[in-house]
Amino acid sequence: MKRIVQAFFSDERPVAQLCHAPLVLSAAGVLAGRKTAAYPALAPDVASSGAEFVDGDAVVDGNMVSARAWPDHPGWMRAFIRMLRDRAPADG
């Protein structure tokens, strides 16, 4: 899992993460220096990993879109789909 996460971040591929996923990103060593949403109870864990906790439904930081939990799905998915569209290769 760590190698997969690290590969996505090193290649700057789009990443959508939600709820407790920052724990995985922290373990993979890719969360430090980023802004991220997470399940609110994880704010201390996010901070201790060197990231900034943001209480929002669609937090975009580089190649990553994050949200707190399932109620944030609409805004989170809109932001992720926008990112995918922006990064898609041009037709032709």
mmCIF file of C-alpha atoms in Angstrom:
data_model
loop_
_atom_site.group_PDB
_atom_site.id
_atom_site.type_symbol
_atom_site.label_atom_id
_atom_site.label_comp_id
_atom_site.label_asym_id
_atom_site.label_seq_id
_atom_site.Cartn_x
_atom_site.Cartn_y
_atom_site.Cartn_z
ATOM 1 C CA MET A 1 0.000 0.000 0.000
ATOM 2 C CA LYS A 2 2.766 2.435 0.906
ATOM 3 C CA ARG A 3 4.523 1.888 -2.433
ATOM 4 C CA ILE A 4 1.292 2.463 -4.370
ATOM 5 C CA VAL A 5 0.553 5.689 -2.477
ATOM 6 C CA GLN A 6 4.133 6.900 -2.897
ATOM 7 C CA ALA A 7 4.006 6.160 -6.640
ATOM 8 C CA PHE A 8 0.822 8.214 -7.078
ATOM 9 C CA PHE A 9 2.347 11.159 -5.260
ATOM 10 C CA SER A 10 5.778 10.964 -6.887
ATOM 11 C CA ASP A 11 4.136 10.865 -10.341
ATOM 12 C CA GLU A 12 1.670 13.626 -9.301
ATOM 13 C CA ARG A 13 -1.307 11.475 -10.301
ATOM 14 C CA PRO A 14 -4.706 12.668 -9.027
ATOM 15 C CA VAL A 15 -5.573 11.370 -5.566
ATOM 16 C CA ALA A 16 -8.976 11.572 -3.862
ATOM 17 C CA GLN A 17 -8.856 10.775 -0.156
ATOM 18 C CA LEU A 18 -11.523 10.865 2.508
ATOM 19 C CA CYS A 19 -12.144 10.364 6.217
ATOM 20 C CA HIS A 20 -9.302 8.301 7.757
ATOM 21 C CA ALA A 21 -7.181 8.113 4.590
ATOM 22 C CA PRO A 22 -4.686 10.706 5.908
ATOM 23 C CA LEU A 23 -3.453 8.001 8.282
ATOM 24 C CA VAL A 24 -2.374 5.937 5.260
ATOM 25 C CA LEU A 25 -0.805 8.967 3.566
ATOM 26 C CA SER A 26 1.085 9.784 6.754
ATOM 27 C CA ALA A 27 2.381 6.213 7.041
ATOM 28 C CA ALA A 28 3.530 6.441 3.411
ATOM 29 C CA GLY A 29 5.391 9.664 4.174
ATOM 30 C CA VAL A 30 3.514 11.854 1.680
ATOM 31 C CA LEU A 31 1.312 13.987 3.937
ATOM 32 C CA ALA A 32 3.871 16.353 5.515
ATOM 33 C CA GLY A 33 3.670 19.895 4.202
ATOM 34 C CA ARG A 34 0.200 19.477 2.719
ATOM 35 C CA LYS A 35 -3.250 20.819 3.544
ATOM 36 C CA THR A 36 -5.879 18.138 4.014
ATOM 37 C CA ALA A 37 -9.357 17.518 5.293
ATOM 38 C CA ALA A 38 -9.967 14.432 7.399
ATOM 39 C CA TYR A 39 -12.449 13.030 9.859
ATOM 40 C CA PRO A 40 -12.423 15.825 12.479
ATOM 41 C CA ALA A 41 -11.160 13.592 15.294
ATOM 42 C CA LEU A 42 -7.969 13.102 13.253
ATOM 43 C CA ALA A 43 -6.942 16.778 13.375
ATOM 44 C CA PRO A 44 -4.187 16.031 15.958
ATOM 45 C CA ASP A 45 -2.902 13.107 13.841
ATOM 46 C CA VAL A 46 -2.799 15.281 10.738
ATOM 47 C CA ALA A 47 -0.878 17.977 12.615
ATOM 48 C CA SER A 48 1.577 15.489 14.116
ATOM 49 C CA SER A 49 2.354 14.205 10.615
ATOM 50 C CA GLY A 50 3.390 17.713 9.572
ATOM 51 C CA ALA A 51 0.259 18.573 7.607
ATOM 52 C CA GLU A 52 -2.383 21.252 8.084
ATOM 53 C CA PHE A 53 -5.905 20.086 8.976
ATOM 54 C CA VAL A 54 -8.614 21.970 7.053
ATOM 55 C CA ASP A 55 -12.263 21.595 8.060
ATOM 56 C CA GLY A 56 -13.735 21.531 4.551
ATOM 57 C CA ASP A 57 -15.666 19.403 2.101
ATOM 58 C CA ALA A 58 -13.329 19.688 -0.899
ATOM 59 C CA VAL A 59 -9.786 20.642 0.037
ATOM 60 C CA VAL A 60 -7.498 20.732 -2.993
ATOM 61 C CA ASP A 61 -3.732 20.638 -2.493
ATOM 62 C CA GLY A 62 -1.751 19.967 -5.650
ATOM 63 C CA ASN A 63 -2.736 16.540 -6.974
ATOM 64 C CA MET A 64 -4.890 15.677 -3.941
ATOM 65 C CA VAL A 65 -8.544 16.329 -3.112
ATOM 66 C CA SER A 66 -9.634 15.509 0.423
ATOM 67 C CA ALA A 67 -12.793 15.629 2.503
ATOM 68 C CA ARG A 68 -13.959 14.841 6.036
ATOM 69 C CA ALA A 69 -16.484 12.004 5.578
ATOM 70 C CA TRP A 70 -19.335 10.685 3.412
ATOM 71 C CA PRO A 71 -21.568 13.789 3.784
ATOM 72 C CA ASP A 72 -18.885 15.681 1.824
ATOM 73 C CA HIS A 73 -19.166 13.404 -1.230
ATOM 74 C CA PRO A 74 -20.893 15.954 -3.528
ATOM 75 C CA GLY A 75 -18.285 18.715 -3.177
ATOM 76 C CA TRP A 76 -15.388 16.260 -2.925
ATOM 77 C CA MET A 77 -16.330 14.427 -6.116
ATOM 78 C CA ARG A 78 -17.012 17.674 -8.024
ATOM 79 C CA ALA A 79 -13.510 18.867 -7.147
ATOM 80 C CA PHE A 80 -11.942 15.521 -8.070
ATOM 81 C CA ILE A 81 -13.773 15.310 -11.403
ATOM 82 C CA ARG A 82 -12.674 18.888 -12.139
ATOM 83 C CA MET A 83 -9.083 17.845 -11.404
ATOM 84 C CA LEU A 84 -9.363 14.816 -13.681
ATOM 85 C CA ARG A 85 -10.755 16.965 -16.495
ATOM 86 C CA ASP A 86 -8.023 19.584 -16.046
ATOM 87 C CA ARG A 87 -5.302 16.926 -16.153
ATOM 88 C CA ALA A 88 -6.755 14.854 -19.015
ATOM 89 C CA PRO A 89 -4.704 14.820 -22.193
ATOM 90 C CA ALA A 90 -6.038 17.046 -24.942
ATOM 91 C CA ASP A 91 -8.000 15.322 -27.698
ATOM 92 C CA GLY A 92 -6.373 15.033 -31.035
#
